[in-house]
Coordinates of C-alpha atoms and ligand atoms in Angstrom, one line a residue:
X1 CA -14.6 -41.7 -14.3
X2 CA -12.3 -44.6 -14.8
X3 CA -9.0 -45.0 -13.2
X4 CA -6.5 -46.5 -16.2
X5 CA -2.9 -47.7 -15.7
X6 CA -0.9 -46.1 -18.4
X7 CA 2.9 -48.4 -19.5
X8 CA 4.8 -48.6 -22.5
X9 CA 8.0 -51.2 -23.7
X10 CA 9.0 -50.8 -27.3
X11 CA 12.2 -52.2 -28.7
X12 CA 11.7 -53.9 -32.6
X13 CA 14.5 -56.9 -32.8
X14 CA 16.6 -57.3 -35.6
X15 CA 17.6 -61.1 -34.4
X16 CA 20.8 -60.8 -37.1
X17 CA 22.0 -57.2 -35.9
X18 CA 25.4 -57.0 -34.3
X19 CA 24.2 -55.4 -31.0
X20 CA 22.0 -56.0 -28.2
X21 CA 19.5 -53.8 -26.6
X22 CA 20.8 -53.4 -22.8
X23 CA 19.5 -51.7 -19.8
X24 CA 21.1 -48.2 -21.1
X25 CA 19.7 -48.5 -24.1
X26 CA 16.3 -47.7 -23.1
X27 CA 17.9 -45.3 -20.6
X28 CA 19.2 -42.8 -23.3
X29 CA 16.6 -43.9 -25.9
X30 CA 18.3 -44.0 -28.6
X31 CA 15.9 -40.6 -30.3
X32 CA 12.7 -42.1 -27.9
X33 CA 12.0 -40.0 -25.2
X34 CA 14.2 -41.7 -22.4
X35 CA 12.9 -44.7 -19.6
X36 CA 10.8 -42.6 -17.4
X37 CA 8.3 -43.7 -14.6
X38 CA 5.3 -43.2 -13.2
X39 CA 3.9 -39.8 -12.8
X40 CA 6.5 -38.3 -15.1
X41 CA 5.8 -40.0 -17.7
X42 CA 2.7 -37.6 -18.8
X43 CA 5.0 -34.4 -18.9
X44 CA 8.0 -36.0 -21.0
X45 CA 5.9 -37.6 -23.8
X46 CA 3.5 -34.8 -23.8
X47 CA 3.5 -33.0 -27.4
X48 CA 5.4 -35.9 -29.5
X49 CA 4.1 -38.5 -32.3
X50 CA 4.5 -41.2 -29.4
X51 CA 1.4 -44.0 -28.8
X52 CA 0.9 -43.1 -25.3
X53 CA 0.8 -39.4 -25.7
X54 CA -2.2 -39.9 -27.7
X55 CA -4.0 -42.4 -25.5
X56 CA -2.8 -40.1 -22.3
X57 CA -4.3 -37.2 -23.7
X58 CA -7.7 -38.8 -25.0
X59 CA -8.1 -40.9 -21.5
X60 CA -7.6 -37.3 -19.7
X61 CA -10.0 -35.9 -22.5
X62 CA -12.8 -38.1 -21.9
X63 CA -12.4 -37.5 -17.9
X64 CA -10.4 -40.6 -16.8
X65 CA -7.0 -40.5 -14.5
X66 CA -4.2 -42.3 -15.2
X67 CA -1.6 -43.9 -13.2
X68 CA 2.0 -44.0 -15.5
X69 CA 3.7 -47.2 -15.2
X70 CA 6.8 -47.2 -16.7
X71 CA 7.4 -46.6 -20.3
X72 CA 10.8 -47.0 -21.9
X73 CA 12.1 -47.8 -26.1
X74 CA 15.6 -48.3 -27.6
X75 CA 16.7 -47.9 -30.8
X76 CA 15.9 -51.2 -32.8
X77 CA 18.7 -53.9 -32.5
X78 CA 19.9 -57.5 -31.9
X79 CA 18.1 -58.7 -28.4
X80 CA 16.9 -57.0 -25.6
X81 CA 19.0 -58.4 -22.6
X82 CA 17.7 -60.5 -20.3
X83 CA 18.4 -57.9 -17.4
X84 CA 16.6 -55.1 -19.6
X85 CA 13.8 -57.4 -20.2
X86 CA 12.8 -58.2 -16.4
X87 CA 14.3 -54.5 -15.0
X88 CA 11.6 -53.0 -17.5
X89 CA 9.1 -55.9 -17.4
X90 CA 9.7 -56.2 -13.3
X91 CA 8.8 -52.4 -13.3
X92 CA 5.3 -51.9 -15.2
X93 CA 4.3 -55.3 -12.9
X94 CA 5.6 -54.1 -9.8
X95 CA 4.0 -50.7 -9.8
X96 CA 1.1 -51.8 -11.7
X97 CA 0.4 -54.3 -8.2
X98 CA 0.9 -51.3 -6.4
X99 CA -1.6 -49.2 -7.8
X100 CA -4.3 -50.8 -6.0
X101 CA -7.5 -51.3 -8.2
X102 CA -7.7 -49.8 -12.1
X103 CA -10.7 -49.8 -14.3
X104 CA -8.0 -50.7 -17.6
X105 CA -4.7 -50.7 -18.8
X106 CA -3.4 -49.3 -21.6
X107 CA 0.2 -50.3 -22.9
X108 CA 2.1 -48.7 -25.6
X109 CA 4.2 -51.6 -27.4
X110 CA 5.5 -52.4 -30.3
X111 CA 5.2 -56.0 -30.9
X112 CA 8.3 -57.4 -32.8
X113 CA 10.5 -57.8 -29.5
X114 CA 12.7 -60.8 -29.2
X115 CA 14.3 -60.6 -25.7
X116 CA 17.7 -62.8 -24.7
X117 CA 15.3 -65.5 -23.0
X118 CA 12.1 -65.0 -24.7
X119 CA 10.8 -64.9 -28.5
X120 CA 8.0 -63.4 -27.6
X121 CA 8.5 -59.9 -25.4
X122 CA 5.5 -58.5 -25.7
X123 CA 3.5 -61.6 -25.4
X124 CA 5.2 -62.6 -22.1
X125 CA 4.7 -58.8 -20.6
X126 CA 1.0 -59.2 -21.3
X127 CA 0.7 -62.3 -19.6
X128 CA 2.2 -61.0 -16.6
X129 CA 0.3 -57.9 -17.0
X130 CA -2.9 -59.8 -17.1
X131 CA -1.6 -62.1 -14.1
X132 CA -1.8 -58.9 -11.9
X133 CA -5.0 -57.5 -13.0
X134 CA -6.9 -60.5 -13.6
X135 CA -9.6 -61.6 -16.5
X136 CA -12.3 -58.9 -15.9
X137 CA -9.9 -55.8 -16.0
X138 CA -9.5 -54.5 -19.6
X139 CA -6.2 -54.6 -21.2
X140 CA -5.7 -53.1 -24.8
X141 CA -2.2 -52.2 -26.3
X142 CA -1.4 -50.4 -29.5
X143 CA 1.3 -52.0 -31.3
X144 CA 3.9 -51.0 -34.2
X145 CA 3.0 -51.9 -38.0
X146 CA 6.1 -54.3 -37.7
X147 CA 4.8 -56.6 -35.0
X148 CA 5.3 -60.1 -35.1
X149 CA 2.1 -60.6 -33.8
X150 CA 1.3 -63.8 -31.8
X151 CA -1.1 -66.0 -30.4
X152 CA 0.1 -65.2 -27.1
X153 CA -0.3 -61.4 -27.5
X154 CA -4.1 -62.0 -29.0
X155 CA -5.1 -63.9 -26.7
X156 CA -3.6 -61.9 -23.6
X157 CA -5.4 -58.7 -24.2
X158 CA -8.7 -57.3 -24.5
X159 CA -7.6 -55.5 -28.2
X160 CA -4.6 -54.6 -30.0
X161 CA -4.5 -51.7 -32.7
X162 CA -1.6 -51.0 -35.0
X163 CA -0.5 -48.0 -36.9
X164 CA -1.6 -48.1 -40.5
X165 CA 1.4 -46.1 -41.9
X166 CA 4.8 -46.2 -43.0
X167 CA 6.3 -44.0 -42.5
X168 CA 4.4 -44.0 -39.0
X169 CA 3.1 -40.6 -39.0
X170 CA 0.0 -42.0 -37.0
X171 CA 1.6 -42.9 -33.5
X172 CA -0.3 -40.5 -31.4
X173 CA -3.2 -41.1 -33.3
X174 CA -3.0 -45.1 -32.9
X175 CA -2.7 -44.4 -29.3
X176 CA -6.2 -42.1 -29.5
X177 CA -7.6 -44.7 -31.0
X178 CA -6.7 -47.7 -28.7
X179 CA -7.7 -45.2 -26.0
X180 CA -11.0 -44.7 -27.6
X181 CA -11.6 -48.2 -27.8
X182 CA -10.7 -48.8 -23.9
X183 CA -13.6 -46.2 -23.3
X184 CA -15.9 -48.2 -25.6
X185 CA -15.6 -50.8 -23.2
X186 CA -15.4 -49.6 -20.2
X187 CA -18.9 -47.7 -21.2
X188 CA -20.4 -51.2 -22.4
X189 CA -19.1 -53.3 -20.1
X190 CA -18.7 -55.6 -22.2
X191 CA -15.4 -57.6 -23.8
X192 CA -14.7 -57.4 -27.2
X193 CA -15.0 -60.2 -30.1
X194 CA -11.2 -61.1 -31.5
X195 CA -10.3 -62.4 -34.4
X196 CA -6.7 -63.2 -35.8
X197 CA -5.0 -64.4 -39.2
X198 CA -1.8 -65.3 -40.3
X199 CA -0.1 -64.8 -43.9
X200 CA 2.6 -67.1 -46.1
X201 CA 4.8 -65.4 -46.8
X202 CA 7.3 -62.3 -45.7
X203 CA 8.1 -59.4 -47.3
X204 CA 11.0 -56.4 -47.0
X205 CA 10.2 -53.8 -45.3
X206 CA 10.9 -51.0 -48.3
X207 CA 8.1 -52.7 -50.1
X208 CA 6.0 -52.3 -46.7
X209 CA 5.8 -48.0 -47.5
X210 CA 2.2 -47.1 -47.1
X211 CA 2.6 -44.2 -49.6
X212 CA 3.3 -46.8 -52.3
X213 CA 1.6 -49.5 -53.7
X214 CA 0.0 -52.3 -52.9
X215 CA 0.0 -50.9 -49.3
X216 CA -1.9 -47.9 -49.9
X217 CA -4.8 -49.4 -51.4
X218 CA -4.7 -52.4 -48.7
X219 CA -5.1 -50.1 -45.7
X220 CA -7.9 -47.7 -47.6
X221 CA -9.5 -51.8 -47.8
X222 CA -9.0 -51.3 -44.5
X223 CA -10.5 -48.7 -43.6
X224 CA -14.0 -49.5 -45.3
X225 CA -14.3 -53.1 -44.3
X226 CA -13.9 -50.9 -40.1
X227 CA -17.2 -49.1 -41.3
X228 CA -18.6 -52.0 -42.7
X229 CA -18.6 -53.6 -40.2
X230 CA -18.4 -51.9 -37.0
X231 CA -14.8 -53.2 -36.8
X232 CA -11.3 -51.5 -35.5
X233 CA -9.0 -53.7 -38.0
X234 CA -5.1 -54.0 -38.4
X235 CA -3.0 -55.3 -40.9
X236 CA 1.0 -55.7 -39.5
X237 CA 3.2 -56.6 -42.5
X238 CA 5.7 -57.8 -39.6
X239 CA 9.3 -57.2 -39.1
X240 CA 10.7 -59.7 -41.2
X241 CA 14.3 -59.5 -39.7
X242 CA 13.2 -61.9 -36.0
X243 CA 14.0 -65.6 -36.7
X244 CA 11.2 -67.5 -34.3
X245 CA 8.1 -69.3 -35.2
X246 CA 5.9 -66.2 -35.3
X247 CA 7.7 -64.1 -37.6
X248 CA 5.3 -62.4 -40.1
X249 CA 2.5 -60.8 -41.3
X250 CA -0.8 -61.0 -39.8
X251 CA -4.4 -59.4 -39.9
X252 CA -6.9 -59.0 -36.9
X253 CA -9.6 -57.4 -35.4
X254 CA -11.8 -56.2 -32.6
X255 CA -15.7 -55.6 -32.1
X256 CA -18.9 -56.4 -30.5
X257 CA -20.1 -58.9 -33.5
X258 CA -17.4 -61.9 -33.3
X259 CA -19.1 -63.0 -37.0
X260 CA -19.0 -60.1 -38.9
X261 CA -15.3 -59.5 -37.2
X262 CA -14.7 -62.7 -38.3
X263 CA -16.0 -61.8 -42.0
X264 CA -14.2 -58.3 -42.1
X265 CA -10.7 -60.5 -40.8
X266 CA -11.1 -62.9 -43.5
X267 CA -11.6 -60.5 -46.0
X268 CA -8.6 -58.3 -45.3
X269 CA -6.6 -61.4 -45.5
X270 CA -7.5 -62.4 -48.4
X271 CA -7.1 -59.2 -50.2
X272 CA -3.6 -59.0 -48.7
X273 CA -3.1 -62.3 -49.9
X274 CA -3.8 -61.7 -53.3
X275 CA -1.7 -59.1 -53.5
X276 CA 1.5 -61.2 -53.0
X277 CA 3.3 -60.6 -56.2
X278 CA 2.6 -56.6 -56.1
X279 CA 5.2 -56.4 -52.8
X280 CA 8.1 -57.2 -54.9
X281 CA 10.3 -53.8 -54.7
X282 CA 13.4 -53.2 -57.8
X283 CA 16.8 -52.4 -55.8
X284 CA 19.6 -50.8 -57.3
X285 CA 23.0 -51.6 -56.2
X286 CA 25.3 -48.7 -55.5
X287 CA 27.0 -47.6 -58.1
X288 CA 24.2 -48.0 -60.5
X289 CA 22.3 -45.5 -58.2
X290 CA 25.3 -43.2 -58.0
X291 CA 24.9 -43.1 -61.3
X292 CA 21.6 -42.8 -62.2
X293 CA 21.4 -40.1 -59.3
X294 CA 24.1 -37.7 -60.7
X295 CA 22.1 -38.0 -64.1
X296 CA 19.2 -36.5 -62.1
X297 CA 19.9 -35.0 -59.2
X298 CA 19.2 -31.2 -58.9
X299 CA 19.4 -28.9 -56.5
X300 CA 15.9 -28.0 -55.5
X301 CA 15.1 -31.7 -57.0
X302 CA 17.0 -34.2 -55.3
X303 CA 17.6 -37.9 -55.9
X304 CA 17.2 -39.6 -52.5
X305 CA 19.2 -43.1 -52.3
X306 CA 17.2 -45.3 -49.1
X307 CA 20.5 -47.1 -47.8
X308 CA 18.0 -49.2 -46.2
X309 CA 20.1 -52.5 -45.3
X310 CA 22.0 -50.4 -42.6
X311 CA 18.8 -48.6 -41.1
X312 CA 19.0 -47.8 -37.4
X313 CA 15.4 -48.3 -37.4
X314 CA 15.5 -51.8 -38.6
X315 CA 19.1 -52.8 -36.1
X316 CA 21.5 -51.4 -38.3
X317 CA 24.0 -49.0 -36.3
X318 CA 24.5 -46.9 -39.0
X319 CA 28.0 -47.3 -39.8
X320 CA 28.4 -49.0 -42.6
X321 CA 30.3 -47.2 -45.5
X322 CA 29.2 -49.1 -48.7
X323 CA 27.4 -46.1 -50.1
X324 CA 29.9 -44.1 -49.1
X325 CA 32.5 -45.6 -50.9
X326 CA 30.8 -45.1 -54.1
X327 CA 30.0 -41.8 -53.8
X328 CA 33.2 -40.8 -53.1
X329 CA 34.4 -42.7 -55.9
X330 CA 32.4 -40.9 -58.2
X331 CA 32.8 -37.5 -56.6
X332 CA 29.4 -37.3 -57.0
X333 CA 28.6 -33.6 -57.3
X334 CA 26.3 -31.8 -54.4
X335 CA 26.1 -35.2 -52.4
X336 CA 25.4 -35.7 -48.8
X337 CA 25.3 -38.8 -46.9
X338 CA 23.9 -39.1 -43.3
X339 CA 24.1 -39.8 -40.5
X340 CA 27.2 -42.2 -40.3
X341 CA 27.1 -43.3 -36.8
X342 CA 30.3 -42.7 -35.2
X343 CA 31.6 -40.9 -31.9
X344 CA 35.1 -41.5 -32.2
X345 CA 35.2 -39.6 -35.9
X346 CA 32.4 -36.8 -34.6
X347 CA 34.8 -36.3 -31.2
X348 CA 38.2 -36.1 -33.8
X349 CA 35.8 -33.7 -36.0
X350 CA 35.6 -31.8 -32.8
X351 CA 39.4 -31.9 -31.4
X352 CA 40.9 -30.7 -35.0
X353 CA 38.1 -28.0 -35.1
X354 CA 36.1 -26.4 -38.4
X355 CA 37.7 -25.5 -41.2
X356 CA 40.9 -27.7 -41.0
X357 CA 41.7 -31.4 -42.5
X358 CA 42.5 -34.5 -41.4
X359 CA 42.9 -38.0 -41.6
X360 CA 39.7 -39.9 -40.1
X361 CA 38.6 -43.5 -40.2
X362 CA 35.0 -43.1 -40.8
X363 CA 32.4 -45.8 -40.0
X364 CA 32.4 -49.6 -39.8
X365 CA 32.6 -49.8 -36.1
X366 CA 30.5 -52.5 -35.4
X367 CA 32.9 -55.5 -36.0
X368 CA 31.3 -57.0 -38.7
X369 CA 33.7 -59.7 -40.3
X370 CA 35.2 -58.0 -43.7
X371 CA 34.0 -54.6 -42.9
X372 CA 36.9 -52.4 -42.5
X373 CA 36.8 -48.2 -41.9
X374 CA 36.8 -45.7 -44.6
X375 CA 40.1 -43.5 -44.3
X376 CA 41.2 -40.9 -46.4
X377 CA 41.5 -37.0 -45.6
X378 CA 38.4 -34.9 -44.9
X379 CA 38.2 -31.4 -44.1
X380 CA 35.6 -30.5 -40.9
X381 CA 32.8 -28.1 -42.4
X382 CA 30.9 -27.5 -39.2
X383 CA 30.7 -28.7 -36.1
X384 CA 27.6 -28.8 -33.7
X385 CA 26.3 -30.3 -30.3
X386 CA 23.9 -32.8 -31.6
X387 CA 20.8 -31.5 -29.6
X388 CA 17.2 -29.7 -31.4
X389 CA 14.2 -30.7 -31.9
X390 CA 12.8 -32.3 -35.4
X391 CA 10.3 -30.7 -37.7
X392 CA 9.0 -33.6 -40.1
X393 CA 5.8 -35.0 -39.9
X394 CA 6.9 -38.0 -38.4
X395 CA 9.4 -36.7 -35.7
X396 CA 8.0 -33.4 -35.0
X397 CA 8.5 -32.6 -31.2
X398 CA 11.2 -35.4 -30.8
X399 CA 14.2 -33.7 -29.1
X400 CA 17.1 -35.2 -30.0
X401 CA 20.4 -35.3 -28.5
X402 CA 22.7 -37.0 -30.7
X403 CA 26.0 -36.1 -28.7
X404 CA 28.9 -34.2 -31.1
X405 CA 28.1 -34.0 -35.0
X406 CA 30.0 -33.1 -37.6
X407 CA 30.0 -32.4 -41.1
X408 CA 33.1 -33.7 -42.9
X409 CA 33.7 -33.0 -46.9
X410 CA 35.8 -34.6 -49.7
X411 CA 35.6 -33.1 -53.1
X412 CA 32.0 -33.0 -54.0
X413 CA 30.7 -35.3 -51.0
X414 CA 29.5 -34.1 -47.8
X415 CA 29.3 -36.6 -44.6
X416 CA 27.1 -35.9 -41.7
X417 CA 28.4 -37.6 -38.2
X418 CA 26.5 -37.8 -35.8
X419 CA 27.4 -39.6 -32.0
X420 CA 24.1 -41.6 -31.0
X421 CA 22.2 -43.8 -33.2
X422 CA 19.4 -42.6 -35.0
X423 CA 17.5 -43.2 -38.2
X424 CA 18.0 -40.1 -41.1
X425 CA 14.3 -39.4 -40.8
X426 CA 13.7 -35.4 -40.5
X427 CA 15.6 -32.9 -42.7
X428 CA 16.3 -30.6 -38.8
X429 CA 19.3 -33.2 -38.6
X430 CA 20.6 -32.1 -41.7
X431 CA 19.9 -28.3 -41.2
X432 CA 21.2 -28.3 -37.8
X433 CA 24.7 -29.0 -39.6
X434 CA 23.8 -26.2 -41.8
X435 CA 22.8 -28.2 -44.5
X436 CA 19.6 -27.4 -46.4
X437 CA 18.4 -30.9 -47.6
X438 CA 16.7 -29.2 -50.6
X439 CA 19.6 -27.7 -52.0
X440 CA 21.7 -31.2 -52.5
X441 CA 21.6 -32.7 -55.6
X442 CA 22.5 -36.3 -54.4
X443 CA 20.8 -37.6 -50.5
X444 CA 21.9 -40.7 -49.1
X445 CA 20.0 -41.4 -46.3
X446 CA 20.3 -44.1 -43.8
X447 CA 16.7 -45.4 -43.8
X448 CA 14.2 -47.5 -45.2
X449 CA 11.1 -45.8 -45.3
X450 CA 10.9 -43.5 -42.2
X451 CA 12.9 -40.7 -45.0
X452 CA 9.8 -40.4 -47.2
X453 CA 7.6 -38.7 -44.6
X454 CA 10.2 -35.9 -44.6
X455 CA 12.0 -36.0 -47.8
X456 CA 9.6 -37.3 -50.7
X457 CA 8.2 -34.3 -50.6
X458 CA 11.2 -32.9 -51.7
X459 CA 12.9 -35.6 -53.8
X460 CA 12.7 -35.9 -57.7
X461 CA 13.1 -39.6 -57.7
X462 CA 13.7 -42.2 -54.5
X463 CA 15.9 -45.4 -55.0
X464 CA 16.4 -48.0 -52.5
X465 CA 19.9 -49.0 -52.4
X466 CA 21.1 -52.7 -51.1
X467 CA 24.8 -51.6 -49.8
X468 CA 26.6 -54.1 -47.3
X469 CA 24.1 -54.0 -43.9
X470 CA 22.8 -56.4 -41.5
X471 CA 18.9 -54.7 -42.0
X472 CA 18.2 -56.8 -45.9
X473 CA 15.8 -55.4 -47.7
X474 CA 15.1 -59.3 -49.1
X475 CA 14.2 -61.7 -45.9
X476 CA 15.1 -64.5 -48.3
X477 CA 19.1 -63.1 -47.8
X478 CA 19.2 -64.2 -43.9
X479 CA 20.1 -67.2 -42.9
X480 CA 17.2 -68.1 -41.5
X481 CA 16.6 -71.2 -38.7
X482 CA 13.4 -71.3 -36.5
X483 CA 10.7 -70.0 -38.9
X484 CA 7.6 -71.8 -39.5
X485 CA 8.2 -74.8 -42.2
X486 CA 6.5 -73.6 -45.2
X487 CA 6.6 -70.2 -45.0
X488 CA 7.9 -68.4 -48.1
X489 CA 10.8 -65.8 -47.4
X490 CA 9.4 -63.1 -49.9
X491 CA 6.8 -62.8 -52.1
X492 CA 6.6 -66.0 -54.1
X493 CA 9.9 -67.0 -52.9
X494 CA 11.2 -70.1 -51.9
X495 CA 9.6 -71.3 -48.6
X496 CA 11.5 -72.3 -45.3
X497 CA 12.1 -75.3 -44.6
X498 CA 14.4 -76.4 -41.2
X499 CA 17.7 -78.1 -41.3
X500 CA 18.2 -81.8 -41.2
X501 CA 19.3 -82.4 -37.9
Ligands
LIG1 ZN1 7.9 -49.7 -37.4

């Protein structure tokens, strides 16, 4: 029996968002479980699609104890503050010295966090982690599919293992099977080969979906060249929304047999390479996929618009009202739109009370330059407290707490408010509103991908729609300035190349 030091820091930076990630951000959560420590962290993760409930529960399994850490995520955003950084940081080292001697540690991270005064979040916290445990102590993390990954994280742990969906329905099960790998070798004793390559180019994360191509048949690649070759094997498309050096894609693996590693690494690389020109994704603006949705739509079959550029989960805040505005314009007929982030609007909702109108100014509270509210007169449909549990096979067991909601109508269009930022990933934040997500004919959703876990099950047709938002679905739209020279911006796009000084 092994004694295994359990931690966990996720944030995924959006270095172009309009807000940081500060020390109460990881507090609340932001839809994570909130920053807990130590021997509570077991308890409150126990049950939910979370990394280190999976590895907890398969270290317990195979007859380890574990020792929690810390463990703590925000909603994804602009830069996690230097104060968050160290606080959080400063905690999973402090207590980790404390612990007296482990057999391993196991952290559950994402890998794409840019902090105020470091690029590199997670390859930083691994360092440290490694200066506290030393070189003969085990140390494997499981990571997000949008890490950044670096040199510095590769070569500071033992083994890193991603998710290999998106939407992630496989967080648990990526934290089983980093666990399962710590036991590996712990049992033999032995460290693990590494290998580690880069792509050229970026990509948008709609075109990152699993479920689609060339994705899907990329990580069933995957998959074979593991048995193959006795590998465990990742491919991270990145998070193509962090300017610094080591934003991108990457492939890697772990095993006893650093050559055919090596071989497996290369070959996954070169597949993903090839299939360059298949990540290119069509986007519709707005009112064309107003309008193509109202042609479709049908209750019991409705048209799902992805307003992906303002996605919570990629450091939008959810408040942007470009979609909006061209629904209402149309009047489309049975549409709903959700969730518009806004606790001013939800707490007016509230004070006027259901079943009366009002003047609001929805949205657009960010202070983006040019981005003004959306006023006119709604009438409050419902009105709820913002807290239940989701049901989708991504969220299920999350239990949200999304402060005051409300429902708002205008003619045919139906707004759901909501108080704390989170991404419109499980139909139970609809329904809690008393809106059946089946029986719209017109679903705007603020989300990139997350949605189709949930909703493509349920949607005639999905369009990803590029409304005003600081999450772009093309990386060659930011204005980037610290990427690598040379590397192209999407999929045979033009390449960055830095400023004349
Ligand atoms: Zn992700």
């Amino acid at each position: 029996m092994a004694r295994i030091a359990v931690g966990g820091f996720q944030h995924e930076t959006n270095t172009f968002a309009p807000t940081t990630a500060d020390y109460a951000a990881f507090e609340s959560g932001g839809g994570w479980p909130p920053l807990t420590f130590g021997d509570a962290i077991a308890p409150r993760l126990d049950g939910a699609n979370i990394p280190a409930a999976g590895a907890i529960d398969t270290l317990h399994a195979a007859g380890h104890s574990t020792v929690g850490l810390a463990w703590g995520a925000a909603s994804p955003s602009a830069q996690v503050t230097r104060d968050a950084f160290e606080r959080i940081a400063g905690e999973i080292v402090r207590r980790l010295a404390d612990a007296g001697p482990v057999d391993g540690v196991y952290l559950d991270l994402h890998g794409a966090m840019v902090a105020e005064h470091i690029d590199d979040g997670e390859g930083e916290l691994l360092a440290r982690v490694r200066g506290i445990v030393g070189q003969r102590v085990p140390v494997i993390a499981s990571l997000d599919l949008h890490a950044n990954v670096t040199r510095a994280m590769v070569a500071r742990s033992d083994a890193l293992v991603a998710y290999r969906t998106y939407p992630h329905v496989d967080m648990a099960a990526t934290g089983e099977r980093a666990a399962r790998l710590l036991c590996d070798v712990l049992r033999h004793g032995a460290p693990l080969a590494k290998s580690a390559r880069t792509l050229d180019f970026l990509t948008g994360i709609p075109s990152q979906c699993t479920t689609i191509e060339p994705a899907r048949t990329l990580y069933a690649l995957l998959e074979r060249l593991e048995q193959e070759h006795g590998a465990t094997l990742s491919f991270t498309p990145g998070f193509p929304m962090a300017d610094f050096p080591e934003c991108g894609m990457a492939v890697f693996g772990m095993g006893v047999d650093e050559a055919r590693i090596q071989v497996a690494v290369a070959a996954l690389r070169q597949a993903v390479a090839d299939a360059e020109g298949d990540f290119h994704l069509d986007l519709y603006l707005p009112d064309d996929a107003v309008r193509r949705a109202m042609q479709r739509g049908a209750p019991g079959a409705p048209v799902v618009l992805a307003d992906t550029q303002d996605n919570p989960g990629a450091g939008g805040n959810g408040d942007t009202t470009g979609l909006l505005a061209s629904l209402l314009e149309h009047d489309a007929p049975g549409s709903v739109l959700g969730l518009l982030i806004d606790p001013a609007s939800a707490r007016q909702a509230h004070a006027i009370g259901a079943g009366r109108s009002s003047r609001f100014r929805l949205g657009e509270i960010s202070g983006v330059p040019g981005h003004v509210p959306l006023e006119g007169e709604f009438v409050v449909e419902r009105l709820a407290e913002g807290r239940f549990t989701c049901t989708g096979p991504m969220f299920h067991g999350f239990r949200m707490d999304l402060g005051p909601m409300a429902l708002l109508r205008r003619g045919n269009v139906r707004v759901v408010l909501a108080s704390v930022k989170c991404q419109a990933a499980d139909q139970a934040m609809f329904r809690h509103l008393g809106v059946e997500p089946r029986e719209a004919r017109v679903l705007a959703l603020k989300s990139s991908v997350h949605f189709r876990a949930d909703f493509e099950p349920i949607a005639r047709e999905v369009l990803v729609v590029a409304a005003p938002g600081p999450a772009k679905a093309d990386p060659a739209a930011f204005a980037w300035t610290r990427l690598r020279p040379g590397l192209r911006l999407s999929p045979h796009g033009p390449a960055f190349a830095p400023a004349a000084a």
